[in-house]
Short mmCIF file of C-alpha atoms in Angstrom, two decimals:
data_model
loop_
_atom_site.label_atom_id
_atom_site.label_comp_id
_atom_site.label_asym_id
_atom_site.label_seq_id
_atom_site.Cartn_x
_atom_site.Cartn_y
_atom_site.Cartn_z
CA MET A 1 105.51 107.32 146.04
CA ILE A 2 104.41 105.51 142.94
CA SER A 3 107.87 104.17 142.24
CA ARG A 4 108.21 102.92 145.79
CA ALA A 5 104.90 101.06 145.54
CA ARG A 6 106.10 99.60 142.29
CA GLY A 7 109.39 98.55 143.80
CA GLY A 8 107.52 96.87 146.63
CA ARG A 9 105.34 94.99 144.23
CA ARG A 10 108.35 93.93 142.23
CA LEU A 11 109.98 92.60 145.37
CA LEU A 12 106.82 90.70 146.18
CA ARG A 13 106.76 89.18 142.72
CA ILE A 14 110.38 88.07 143.01
CA ALA A 15 109.71 86.52 146.41
CA ALA A 16 106.66 84.73 145.01
CA ALA A 17 108.68 83.35 142.11
CA TRP A 18 111.30 81.99 144.48
CA CYS A 19 108.64 80.42 146.69
CA VAL A 20 106.98 78.73 143.71
CA ALA A 21 110.29 77.39 142.47
CA VAL A 22 111.38 76.03 145.84
CA LEU A 23 107.96 74.44 146.40
CA TRP A 24 107.97 72.85 142.96
CA ALA A 25 111.42 71.39 143.41
CA PHE A 26 110.72 70.64 147.07
CA PRO A 27 110.53 66.85 146.69
CA LEU A 28 113.94 66.88 145.03
CA LEU A 29 115.48 69.37 147.44
CA TYR A 30 114.15 67.41 150.37
CA MET A 31 115.52 64.20 148.90
CA LEU A 32 118.93 65.85 148.58
CA LEU A 33 118.71 66.95 152.22
CA THR A 34 117.64 63.52 153.42
CA SER A 35 120.52 61.89 151.61
CA PHE A 36 122.88 63.61 154.06
CA LYS A 37 120.94 62.59 157.14
CA ALA A 38 121.70 59.65 159.40
CA GLU A 39 119.13 56.92 158.85
CA ALA A 40 117.74 57.46 162.36
CA ASP A 41 117.02 61.13 161.62
CA ALA A 42 115.27 60.53 158.31
CA VAL A 43 111.87 59.77 159.86
CA PRO A 44 109.79 61.73 160.77
CA PRO A 45 110.36 64.39 158.12
CA SER A 46 112.12 67.52 159.23
CA LEU A 47 113.93 70.29 157.44
CA TRP A 48 116.72 70.32 159.98
CA LEU A 49 120.00 68.61 159.20
CA ALA A 50 121.23 67.70 162.67
CA HIS A 51 124.13 65.40 161.88
CA PRO A 52 125.26 65.78 158.27
CA THR A 53 126.91 62.62 157.04
CA LEU A 54 128.14 61.02 153.84
CA GLN A 55 127.67 57.51 155.13
CA ASN A 56 124.59 56.85 152.99
CA TYR A 57 126.59 57.44 149.86
CA GLU A 58 129.35 55.20 151.13
CA ILE A 59 126.87 52.42 151.85
CA VAL A 60 124.90 52.60 148.62
CA LEU A 61 128.01 52.83 146.48
CA GLN A 62 129.09 49.45 147.83
CA GLN A 63 125.85 47.78 146.79
CA GLN A 64 125.08 46.36 143.38
CA ILE A 65 124.08 49.83 142.16
CA LEU A 66 127.46 50.20 140.47
CA ARG A 67 126.66 47.34 138.14
CA TYR A 68 123.31 48.84 137.23
CA LEU A 69 124.89 52.25 136.69
CA GLU A 70 127.41 50.60 134.39
CA ASP A 71 124.64 48.84 132.44
CA SER A 72 122.72 52.08 132.11
CA ALA A 73 125.81 53.96 130.99
CA ILE A 74 126.71 51.37 128.35
CA ILE A 75 123.14 51.14 127.03
CA SER A 76 122.64 54.91 126.96
CA VAL A 77 125.97 55.84 125.35
CA ALA A 78 125.76 53.09 122.72
CA THR A 79 122.18 54.04 121.88
CA VAL A 80 123.05 57.71 121.53
CA ALA A 81 125.96 56.85 119.22
CA ILE A 82 123.85 54.60 117.00
CA CYS A 83 120.92 57.02 116.90
CA ILE A 84 123.08 59.96 115.87
CA LEU A 85 125.11 57.96 113.34
CA VAL A 86 121.97 56.59 111.67
CA GLY A 87 119.49 59.39 112.34
CA VAL A 88 121.40 62.47 111.21
CA PRO A 89 122.43 61.19 107.74
CA THR A 90 118.96 59.75 107.17
CA SER A 91 117.34 63.03 108.03
CA TYR A 92 119.84 64.82 105.77
CA VAL A 93 118.90 62.60 102.87
CA ILE A 94 115.20 63.21 103.43
CA VAL A 95 115.57 66.98 103.79
CA PHE A 96 118.07 67.66 101.01
CA GLY A 97 117.78 64.64 98.78
CA ARG A 98 115.26 65.18 96.06
CA LEU A 99 112.82 62.61 97.33
CA LYS A 100 109.19 62.60 96.44
CA LYS A 101 106.85 63.04 99.37
CA ALA A 102 109.66 63.60 101.85
CA ASP A 103 107.21 64.89 104.43
CA ASN A 104 105.21 61.68 104.29
CA LEU A 105 108.38 59.79 105.11
CA PHE A 106 108.86 61.96 108.16
CA PHE A 107 105.34 61.27 109.34
CA TRP A 108 105.82 57.58 108.75
CA PHE A 109 108.88 57.54 110.99
CA LEU A 110 107.18 59.69 113.54
CA SER A 111 104.06 57.56 113.68
CA THR A 112 106.01 54.77 115.33
CA THR A 113 106.84 56.98 118.27
CA LEU A 114 103.37 58.49 118.65
CA LEU A 115 101.91 55.22 119.79
CA PRO A 116 102.11 53.80 123.27
CA PRO A 117 104.87 51.19 123.48
CA VAL A 118 102.31 48.62 124.65
CA ALA A 119 101.42 48.23 120.98
CA MET A 120 104.82 46.70 120.33
CA ILE A 121 105.89 45.11 123.56
CA ILE A 122 104.32 41.69 123.04
CA PRO A 123 105.90 40.95 119.64
CA VAL A 124 109.19 42.46 120.80
CA PHE A 125 109.14 40.31 123.92
CA LEU A 126 108.39 37.13 121.96
CA LEU A 127 111.03 37.94 119.35
CA PHE A 128 113.62 38.69 122.02
CA ARG A 129 112.82 35.41 123.72
CA VAL A 130 113.31 33.45 120.51
CA LEU A 131 116.54 35.26 119.64
CA GLY A 132 117.92 35.09 123.17
CA LEU A 133 118.00 38.88 123.45
CA LEU A 134 115.98 39.10 126.65
CA ASP A 135 117.99 40.56 129.49
CA THR A 136 121.01 41.38 127.32
CA LEU A 137 122.73 44.72 126.81
CA GLY A 138 122.64 44.18 123.05
CA GLY A 139 118.89 43.67 123.12
CA MET A 140 118.31 46.85 125.09
CA ILE A 141 120.58 48.88 122.80
CA LEU A 142 118.69 47.45 119.84
CA ILE A 143 115.23 48.31 121.14
CA PHE A 144 116.21 51.79 122.35
CA SER A 145 117.88 52.55 119.04
CA GLY A 146 114.78 51.41 117.23
CA VAL A 147 112.61 53.65 119.37
CA ASN A 148 114.84 56.72 119.28
CA ILE A 149 116.18 56.78 115.72
CA PRO A 150 112.82 58.06 114.39
CA ILE A 151 112.84 60.74 117.09
CA VAL A 152 116.34 61.84 116.07
CA ILE A 153 115.37 61.88 112.40
CA TRP A 154 112.40 64.05 113.26
CA MET A 155 114.13 66.39 115.69
CA ILE A 156 117.26 67.07 113.65
CA ARG A 157 115.05 68.10 110.73
CA ALA A 158 114.33 71.44 112.39
CA PHE A 159 118.04 72.18 112.61
CA LEU A 160 118.73 71.02 109.05
CA LEU A 161 115.99 73.24 107.68
CA ASP A 162 117.78 76.21 109.25
CA VAL A 163 120.83 75.62 107.06
CA PRO A 164 120.57 78.08 104.17
CA ARG A 165 120.19 76.28 100.85
CA GLU A 166 122.70 78.68 99.30
CA ILE A 167 125.49 77.30 101.41
CA LEU A 168 124.82 73.81 100.14
CA GLU A 169 124.47 75.04 96.58
CA SER A 170 127.75 76.88 96.74
CA ALA A 171 129.35 73.73 98.08
CA ASP A 172 127.85 71.91 95.09
CA LEU A 173 129.29 74.48 92.72
CA ASP A 174 132.68 74.05 94.29
CA GLY A 175 132.44 70.46 93.20
CA ALA A 176 132.21 69.01 96.68
CA SER A 177 130.36 65.73 96.74
CA ARG A 178 127.20 65.54 98.79
CA LEU A 179 129.00 63.27 101.20
CA ARG A 180 131.78 65.80 101.68
CA SER A 181 129.48 68.72 102.06
CA PHE A 182 127.60 66.76 104.69
CA PHE A 183 130.70 66.55 106.84
CA SER A 184 132.21 69.92 105.92
CA THR A 185 129.07 72.09 106.13
CA ILE A 186 126.07 70.34 107.61
CA VAL A 187 127.68 68.73 110.62
CA PRO A 188 129.54 71.86 111.79
CA LEU A 189 126.49 74.08 111.22
CA CYS A 190 124.17 71.75 113.12
CA ARG A 191 126.65 70.88 115.81
CA GLN A 192 124.64 72.47 118.56
CA GLY A 193 121.51 70.68 117.42
CA ILE A 194 123.24 67.32 117.13
CA VAL A 195 124.77 67.65 120.58
CA SER A 196 121.56 68.64 122.30
CA ILE A 197 119.56 65.92 120.57
CA GLY A 198 122.21 63.44 121.60
CA LEU A 199 121.86 64.65 125.20
CA LEU A 200 118.08 64.35 124.99
CA VAL A 201 118.29 60.79 123.71
CA PHE A 202 120.69 59.99 126.54
CA ILE A 203 118.17 61.34 129.04
CA PHE A 204 115.27 59.45 127.44
CA VAL A 205 117.18 56.16 127.48
CA TRP A 206 118.65 56.63 130.95
CA ASN A 207 115.19 57.28 132.38
CA GLU A 208 113.21 54.79 130.26
CA PHE A 209 111.07 52.49 132.34
CA PHE A 210 108.62 50.47 130.25
CA TYR A 211 110.96 48.46 128.03
CA SER A 212 113.52 48.18 130.81
CA ILE A 213 111.15 46.58 133.27
CA ASN A 214 109.65 44.21 130.71
CA LEU A 215 112.75 43.10 128.84
CA THR A 216 115.38 42.78 131.56
CA TYR A 217 115.68 40.97 134.89
CA VAL A 218 119.20 40.89 136.35
CA ASN A 219 121.95 40.61 133.78
CA ALA A 220 121.29 43.73 131.75
CA ALA A 221 118.97 45.62 134.08
CA PRO A 222 119.44 49.39 133.95
CA VAL A 223 119.01 51.77 136.87
CA PRO A 224 115.19 52.24 136.72
CA VAL A 225 114.72 48.50 137.25
CA TYR A 226 117.04 48.60 140.23
CA MET A 227 115.15 51.54 141.69
CA ALA A 228 111.81 49.78 141.35
CA GLY A 229 113.25 46.75 143.14
CA PHE A 230 114.97 48.86 145.80
CA MET A 231 111.66 50.49 146.53
CA THR A 232 109.96 47.21 147.38
CA GLN A 233 112.89 45.77 149.32
CA GLU A 234 114.24 48.69 151.28
CA GLY A 235 111.56 51.31 150.79
CA LEU A 236 111.71 52.43 154.40
CA PHE A 237 115.40 53.29 154.54
CA TRP A 238 114.77 56.81 153.40
CA ALA A 239 118.26 58.19 153.82
CA LYS A 240 119.82 55.46 151.69
CA LEU A 241 116.93 55.67 149.24
CA SER A 242 117.57 59.41 148.93
CA ALA A 243 121.30 58.99 148.42
CA ILE A 244 120.81 56.44 145.67
CA SER A 245 118.05 58.47 144.03
CA THR A 246 120.24 61.56 144.06
CA LEU A 247 123.04 59.64 142.38
CA VAL A 248 120.91 58.24 139.58
CA ILE A 249 119.13 61.48 138.69
CA LEU A 250 122.37 63.42 138.62
CA PRO A 251 123.56 62.50 135.09
CA PRO A 252 120.30 63.38 133.27
CA SER A 253 119.83 66.52 135.35
CA ILE A 254 123.30 67.83 134.51
CA LEU A 255 122.99 66.95 130.83
CA GLY A 256 119.52 68.46 130.73
CA TRP A 257 120.86 71.65 132.19
CA PHE A 258 123.44 71.86 129.42
CA ALA A 259 120.88 71.05 126.75
CA GLN A 260 118.26 73.53 127.92
CA ARG A 261 119.12 76.15 125.33
CA SER A 262 118.16 73.90 122.44
CA LEU A 263 115.64 71.92 124.42
CA VAL A 264 112.50 73.56 123.09
CA LYS A 265 113.64 73.31 119.52
CA GLY A 266 114.56 69.67 119.94
CA LEU A 267 111.46 68.66 121.87
CA THR A 268 109.02 70.39 119.59
CA ALA A 269 111.07 69.53 116.50
CA GLY A 270 111.05 73.16 115.47
CA SER A 271 107.28 73.37 115.25
CA VAL A 272 107.39 76.48 117.42
CA LYS A 273 109.86 79.33 117.56
CA GLY A 274 112.16 78.93 120.49
CA MET B 1 112.74 50.49 106.98
CA ALA B 2 109.08 51.35 106.85
CA VAL B 3 108.17 47.70 107.13
CA ILE B 4 110.49 47.11 110.07
CA THR B 5 109.10 49.97 112.09
CA GLN B 6 105.50 48.94 111.62
CA ALA B 7 105.95 45.16 111.68
CA PRO B 8 105.49 44.77 115.44
CA ILE B 9 102.07 46.36 115.20
CA LEU B 10 101.06 43.97 112.45
CA VAL B 11 102.17 41.08 114.66
CA THR B 12 100.19 42.55 117.53
CA ILE B 13 97.11 42.61 115.32
CA GLY B 14 97.73 38.98 114.44
CA LEU B 15 98.15 37.99 118.08
CA SER B 16 94.97 39.80 119.00
CA LEU B 17 93.04 37.25 116.97
CA VAL B 18 94.26 34.16 118.79
CA GLN B 19 93.76 32.59 122.15
CA TRP B 20 97.18 32.10 123.72
CA ILE B 21 97.73 31.95 127.46
CA VAL B 22 101.42 31.28 127.95
CA VAL B 23 101.03 29.73 131.39
CA ARG B 24 98.38 27.32 130.07
CA PRO B 25 100.22 25.40 127.34
CA ASP B 26 97.50 22.73 127.47
CA LEU B 27 95.09 25.16 125.80
CA GLY B 28 97.42 25.68 122.86
CA VAL B 29 97.20 28.57 120.42
CA THR B 30 93.92 28.75 118.60
CA PHE B 31 92.38 31.25 116.21
CA VAL B 32 89.38 32.91 117.82
CA GLY B 33 88.61 35.75 115.43
CA LEU B 34 87.34 38.89 117.10
CA ASN B 35 86.41 37.14 120.34
CA ASN B 36 89.24 38.78 122.28
CA TYR B 37 87.92 42.21 121.32
CA ILE B 38 84.40 41.25 122.30
CA ASP B 39 85.61 39.90 125.65
CA ILE B 40 87.33 43.19 126.37
CA LEU B 41 84.42 45.35 125.32
CA VAL B 42 82.03 43.56 127.66
CA THR B 43 84.17 43.78 130.81
CA ARG B 44 83.42 46.56 133.21
CA ASP B 45 87.11 46.99 134.09
CA PHE B 46 87.80 48.11 130.54
CA TYR B 47 85.40 51.06 130.80
CA ALA B 48 86.76 51.99 134.23
CA VAL B 49 90.25 52.06 132.79
CA VAL B 50 89.19 54.08 129.75
CA LEU B 51 87.52 56.58 132.06
CA ASN B 52 90.68 56.75 134.19
CA THR B 53 92.79 57.34 131.10
CA ALA B 54 90.47 60.12 129.95
CA LEU B 55 90.43 61.77 133.38
CA ILE B 56 94.20 61.53 133.80
CA THR B 57 94.77 63.01 130.36
CA LEU B 58 92.22 65.83 130.51
CA ILE B 59 92.90 67.00 134.06
CA SER B 60 96.68 66.80 133.89
CA LEU B 61 96.85 68.53 130.50
CA ALA B 62 94.57 71.32 131.73
CA ALA B 63 96.63 71.78 134.88
CA CYS B 64 99.92 71.64 132.98
CA THR B 65 98.70 74.25 130.49
CA VAL B 66 97.54 76.73 133.13
CA LEU B 67 100.61 76.24 135.31
CA GLY B 68 102.86 76.29 132.25
CA ILE B 69 101.48 79.69 131.22
CA LEU B 70 101.71 81.13 134.76
CA PHE B 71 105.25 79.85 135.35
CA GLY B 72 106.21 80.92 131.86
CA LEU B 73 105.07 84.47 132.63
CA MET B 74 106.89 84.32 135.92
CA LEU B 75 110.16 83.28 134.31
CA ASN B 76 109.82 85.76 131.47
CA GLN B 77 110.95 88.54 133.77
CA ASP B 78 114.38 89.69 134.71
CA PHE B 79 115.13 89.38 138.39
CA PRO B 80 118.01 88.24 140.58
CA GLY B 81 118.37 84.47 140.43
CA VAL B 82 115.92 83.95 137.58
CA SER B 83 118.12 81.24 136.09
CA ILE B 84 118.18 79.35 139.40
CA VAL B 85 114.40 79.67 139.67
CA ARG B 86 114.05 78.35 136.14
CA THR B 87 116.38 75.43 136.83
CA LEU B 88 114.42 74.53 139.96
CA VAL B 89 111.06 74.62 138.18
CA ILE B 90 112.32 72.56 135.24
CA SER B 91 114.23 69.99 137.30
CA PRO B 92 111.42 67.41 137.77
CA PHE B 93 111.35 66.89 133.99
CA PHE B 94 114.73 65.14 134.05
CA VAL B 95 113.90 62.85 136.96
CA MET B 96 113.20 59.28 135.96
CA ASP B 97 109.70 57.94 136.64
CA ALA B 98 111.05 55.36 139.05
CA VAL B 99 112.67 57.99 141.28
CA ALA B 100 109.81 60.49 141.00
CA GLY B 101 107.39 57.78 142.06
CA ILE B 102 109.60 56.72 144.97
CA ILE B 103 110.08 60.22 146.40
CA TRP B 104 106.38 61.00 146.28
CA ARG B 105 105.33 57.63 147.56
CA THR B 106 107.65 57.63 150.54
CA MET B 107 108.70 61.03 151.83
CA MET B 108 105.88 63.16 150.46
CA LEU B 109 102.60 61.26 150.46
CA ASN B 110 103.15 58.30 152.81
CA SER B 111 100.28 58.52 155.28
CA SER B 112 102.19 57.22 158.31
CA PHE B 113 105.61 58.84 157.99
CA GLY B 114 105.61 61.32 155.10
CA PHE B 115 104.93 65.05 154.91
CA ASN B 116 101.34 64.01 154.32
CA GLU B 117 101.19 62.86 157.94
CA SER B 118 103.12 65.77 159.45
CA LEU B 119 101.04 68.39 157.62
CA ALA B 120 97.83 66.62 158.58
CA SER B 121 98.75 66.45 162.25
CA LEU B 122 99.76 70.11 162.12
CA LEU B 123 96.30 70.96 160.81
CA GLY B 124 94.67 68.44 163.13
CA ILE B 125 93.12 66.40 160.33
CA LYS B 126 93.54 62.83 159.19
CA PRO B 127 96.24 62.21 156.56
CA VAL B 128 94.89 61.96 153.02
CA ASP B 129 94.71 58.39 151.77
CA PHE B 130 96.70 59.01 148.58
CA PHE B 131 97.16 55.36 147.75
CA GLY B 132 93.61 54.24 148.46
CA VAL B 133 90.59 56.41 147.76
CA TYR B 134 92.61 59.13 146.01
CA SER B 135 94.97 56.94 144.00
CA LEU B 136 93.89 58.43 140.68
CA LEU B 137 94.49 61.94 142.04
CA THR B 138 97.97 60.84 143.12
CA ILE B 139 98.82 59.76 139.59
CA ILE B 140 97.54 63.07 138.23
CA ILE B 141 99.59 65.05 140.77
CA LEU B 142 102.73 63.21 139.78
CA ILE B 143 102.14 63.70 136.06
CA VAL B 144 101.48 67.41 136.56
CA TRP B 145 104.61 67.73 138.66
CA GLN B 146 106.74 66.02 136.05
CA TRP B 147 105.25 67.47 132.87
CA THR B 148 104.56 71.10 133.82
CA PRO B 149 108.27 71.90 133.23
CA PHE B 150 107.87 70.76 129.63
CA PHE B 151 104.95 73.16 129.20
CA VAL B 152 106.88 75.94 130.95
CA LEU B 153 109.79 75.59 128.54
CA ILE B 154 107.54 75.88 125.50
CA MET B 155 105.42 78.75 126.90
CA LEU B 156 108.56 80.61 127.92
CA ALA B 157 109.87 80.28 124.37
CA GLY B 158 106.54 81.68 123.21
CA PHE B 159 106.56 84.68 125.52
CA ARG B 160 110.16 85.41 124.55
CA SER B 161 109.22 85.52 120.89
CA ILE B 162 106.81 88.42 121.54
CA SER B 163 108.52 91.68 120.83
CA VAL B 164 108.61 94.28 123.59
CA GLU B 165 106.96 96.87 121.34
CA ILE B 166 103.77 94.85 121.07
CA SER B 167 103.16 94.64 124.79
CA ASP B 168 104.36 98.21 125.28
CA SER B 169 101.92 99.54 122.72
CA ALA B 170 99.13 97.68 124.46
CA ARG B 171 100.14 99.31 127.73
CA VAL B 172 100.07 102.71 126.10
CA ASP B 173 96.58 101.98 124.85
CA GLY B 174 95.63 101.55 128.47
CA ALA B 175 95.13 97.81 128.53
CA GLY B 176 95.53 96.33 132.00
CA TRP B 177 97.79 93.39 132.72
CA TRP B 178 95.05 90.77 132.48
CA ARG B 179 93.49 92.34 129.43
CA GLU B 180 96.85 92.48 127.70
CA LEU B 181 97.58 88.86 128.60
CA LEU B 182 94.25 87.51 127.40
CA SER B 183 93.75 89.51 124.25
CA ILE B 184 97.32 90.02 123.06
CA ARG B 185 99.94 87.72 124.49
CA LEU B 186 98.01 84.45 124.72
CA PRO B 187 96.65 84.66 121.17
CA ILE B 188 100.18 85.25 119.91
CA ILE B 189 101.54 82.15 121.61
CA MET B 190 98.52 80.00 120.72
CA ASN B 191 100.70 77.92 118.42
CA HIS B 192 103.05 77.18 121.30
CA ILE B 193 100.15 76.22 123.55
CA GLU B 194 98.79 73.83 120.93
CA VAL B 195 102.13 72.14 120.34
CA ALA B 196 102.61 71.72 124.08
CA ILE B 197 99.16 70.17 124.49
CA LEU B 198 99.53 67.87 121.50
CA LEU B 199 102.96 66.56 122.52
CA GLY B 200 101.92 66.50 126.16
CA MET B 201 98.94 64.34 125.28
CA ILE B 202 101.08 61.88 123.35
CA PHE B 203 103.35 61.51 126.38
CA VAL B 204 100.62 61.41 129.01
CA LEU B 205 98.76 58.67 127.13
CA LYS B 206 101.90 56.52 127.46
CA VAL B 207 102.43 57.03 131.19
CA PHE B 208 103.43 53.77 132.80
CA GLY B 209 106.42 54.01 135.14
CA LEU B 210 104.82 56.48 137.54
CA ILE B 211 101.85 54.16 137.99
CA PHE B 212 104.01 51.06 138.29
CA VAL B 213 106.13 52.52 141.08
CA THR B 214 103.39 54.24 143.09
CA THR B 215 99.95 52.63 142.98
CA ARG B 216 100.43 49.63 140.68
CA GLY B 217 97.14 50.68 139.13
CA GLY B 218 95.28 49.92 142.32
CA PRO B 219 93.39 49.53 144.45
CA GLY B 220 91.70 47.26 141.92
CA TYR B 221 91.91 49.14 138.63
CA SER B 222 91.15 52.51 140.22
CA SER B 223 94.36 54.18 139.06
CA ALA B 224 95.26 52.07 136.03
CA ASN B 225 95.41 53.62 132.59
CA LEU B 226 95.26 51.72 129.30
CA PRO B 227 98.99 50.95 128.98
CA PHE B 228 99.05 49.64 132.53
CA TYR B 229 96.00 47.48 131.90
CA VAL B 230 97.73 45.93 128.88
CA PHE B 231 100.80 45.29 131.01
CA ARG B 232 98.72 43.54 133.66
CA LEU B 233 97.11 41.25 131.10
CA ALA B 234 100.32 40.53 129.21
CA PHE B 235 102.97 40.19 131.88
CA LEU B 236 101.01 39.29 134.98
CA GLY B 237 98.31 37.14 133.38
CA TRP B 238 100.37 36.03 130.35
CA ASP B 239 97.17 36.25 128.34
CA VAL B 240 98.73 37.19 125.00
CA GLY B 241 95.55 37.28 122.92
CA HIS B 242 93.56 39.59 125.18
CA ALA B 243 96.59 41.77 125.89
CA ALA B 244 97.25 42.21 122.16
CA ALA B 245 93.60 43.03 121.49
CA LEU B 246 93.62 45.58 124.29
CA ALA B 247 96.88 47.02 122.96
CA MET B 248 95.22 47.55 119.59
CA VAL B 249 92.21 49.20 121.22
CA THR B 250 94.67 51.46 123.06
CA VAL B 251 96.36 52.32 119.78
CA ALA B 252 93.01 53.11 118.18
CA ILE B 253 91.98 55.37 121.05
CA THR B 254 95.37 57.13 121.07
CA LEU B 255 95.30 57.72 117.32
CA ALA B 256 91.72 58.96 117.50
CA ALA B 257 92.62 61.40 120.30
CA ILE B 258 95.65 62.72 118.41
CA PHE B 259 93.67 62.99 115.20
CA VAL B 260 90.75 64.85 116.79
CA LEU B 261 93.01 67.30 118.61
CA PHE B 262 95.09 67.87 115.50
CA ARG B 263 92.02 68.49 113.34
CA TRP B 264 90.58 70.84 115.91
CA PHE B 265 93.77 72.90 116.07
CA ARG B 266 94.02 72.98 112.29
CA GLN B 267 90.44 74.16 111.95
CA ARG B 268 90.83 76.82 114.59
CA PHE B 269 94.00 77.96 112.88
CA ALA B 270 92.29 78.15 109.49
CA GLU B 271 89.45 80.20 110.97
CA ALA B 272 91.81 82.55 112.72
CA SER B 273 93.84 83.25 109.63
CA SER B 274 90.94 83.61 107.20
#
C-alpha cells in the first residue's frame, strides 16, 4: 500500500515537472508552432495546427534577413576568435606568472564589465563617429571584443586554477619554455573550458542589443537591430514574425545546449562548485 | 590596458560637466560644473526611474531566487525525460532580448489578439493592460522569465554538490522534507544562492533591450529603468551633458548596490563560519 501511494506521488511529481517546463517554455513552443501556420491562421491564438506550411520560412529567407544574419555571424565569430586569442594567454600570465597583486588585476578587468554599458556609450559613440567606425563591422567587432575580453580573462581563470601546479612544474623541469608548456599542457587541459567560454561569448555577442542598436543603422546592423525594426514594421504578421524569430534564436540555443555542462562554471567564474 | 578599459568612464565624467546638446549647435559646448547633476536631482522623473529600477531589481531577483530553488529541486531528481524538462526550462536564457520582447508583446500579452485576450474572454474578464497601467509588471515578468534559468542552473549545481548521505542521514533523524530543505540543504547551497543573486543583480541593473522592444519605458517613464533613461536623454534628446551626468549617477548607484550586497554576504559568511 505504502509503495503504491509513493509511486502515485512520484508520478504526480513527474507530471508536475513536465507541466512547469512546458509552461515556462510555452512562449517559445508556441512561437515554433505559429511559424508553421498560414498567416491567416495565426490570429486568434490557437494550439491547433490546421494547415502546416513552410511558406513563412520561404518568405522570410528571401528578405534582407540573410544580410543581417551574415553580419551577426561575422561579428560574433570574429569577436570570439579575438577574445579567446587575447583573453586566454592574458589570464594564463596573470594566474601563473609571478605577478604582484594578481587578484587586483582580475578585479580591475572585471570592474569594466560590472557597470552598465550606459557609462561608456556616449564616449564610444563620439569616438566611433570621429573615427568613422559607426555602423561598420570592424567597429562592432572592436567594441564587443573590448567588452568580452575581460569576461574571458575572468572566466577562464577558474579553469586555469584547476590545472595542477605540479604538471606545470614538471614541464618546467623538462626544460619546456613557458610558451611551449602553454600550448602543450594548458590548452589541451583547459580545452573544454575554452570551448564553452567561446560558445558563451558567441551567445552574448549574437544576442547583444544595447551597443548594436546605438552603434549601427543599416550597413553593419546585426540581427537584434533587424528584429527591433521588424517588430515596428510588420509586428502583426505573426506567422512570419515567428518563423524569423525561430531562425535567429536557433544558433545560440543549439550552442547553449552544447555548452550547458560547463555553463555554471563559466558563468560564475568558478565561484561556486558546479 | 588598465587605462584603456577605464578611459571611457573618465570621458563620461568629463562630459557630465559640460552643456552640450548636439542638435543645438548654436548653444555650443560650455563648462557648467555640477549643474547637470543638480538638474537631474531636482527632476521628479529621476526619482520615478530610480524607484522603478529598485522595484524591478528587488522583485525580479526575489522571484528568480525562489523559482530557481524550486525548479532546481525539481530538476535534481531522476525521472523519464528530465533532460528534456531541463532544456525546456533553461531555453529562455539563450533567447535574445529582441525576440523575447517580441513574442511576449505580440502573441502572449497583446490585449486585442494575444493569449491575454483569449484567456480573459474565457474567464469573462477584461484583458489586462500590460502595456499601460501594468507596464512595470510586464518588464518584471519578462526579466523573471529570462533570468530564472540562470538561477536554476546555479541552484541545480548546488543541490548536486550535496552528498546523498547528508540528506539521507537527515531523513533517518526523522526530518520532514521541508525541515530538511530549510535547515540542511538551503544552508549548504547558500554560497550558490549568493553568487546567483550577486551576478543576477549585475545583469538586471543593465536591462535595456527588453524595455526597448516592449514598452519603450512608457507610458511616460512608468517602466523605464536607469539605463533606459540615459538612452532617452542621450540618443533621443541628444543632450550629452545631462545624459553623461545621469550615466555617472547610474554607475554610482550600481556600484553602491553591488558593494552593499557583497559586504552583506561577506559579513554573513564570516558570522556563519566563526
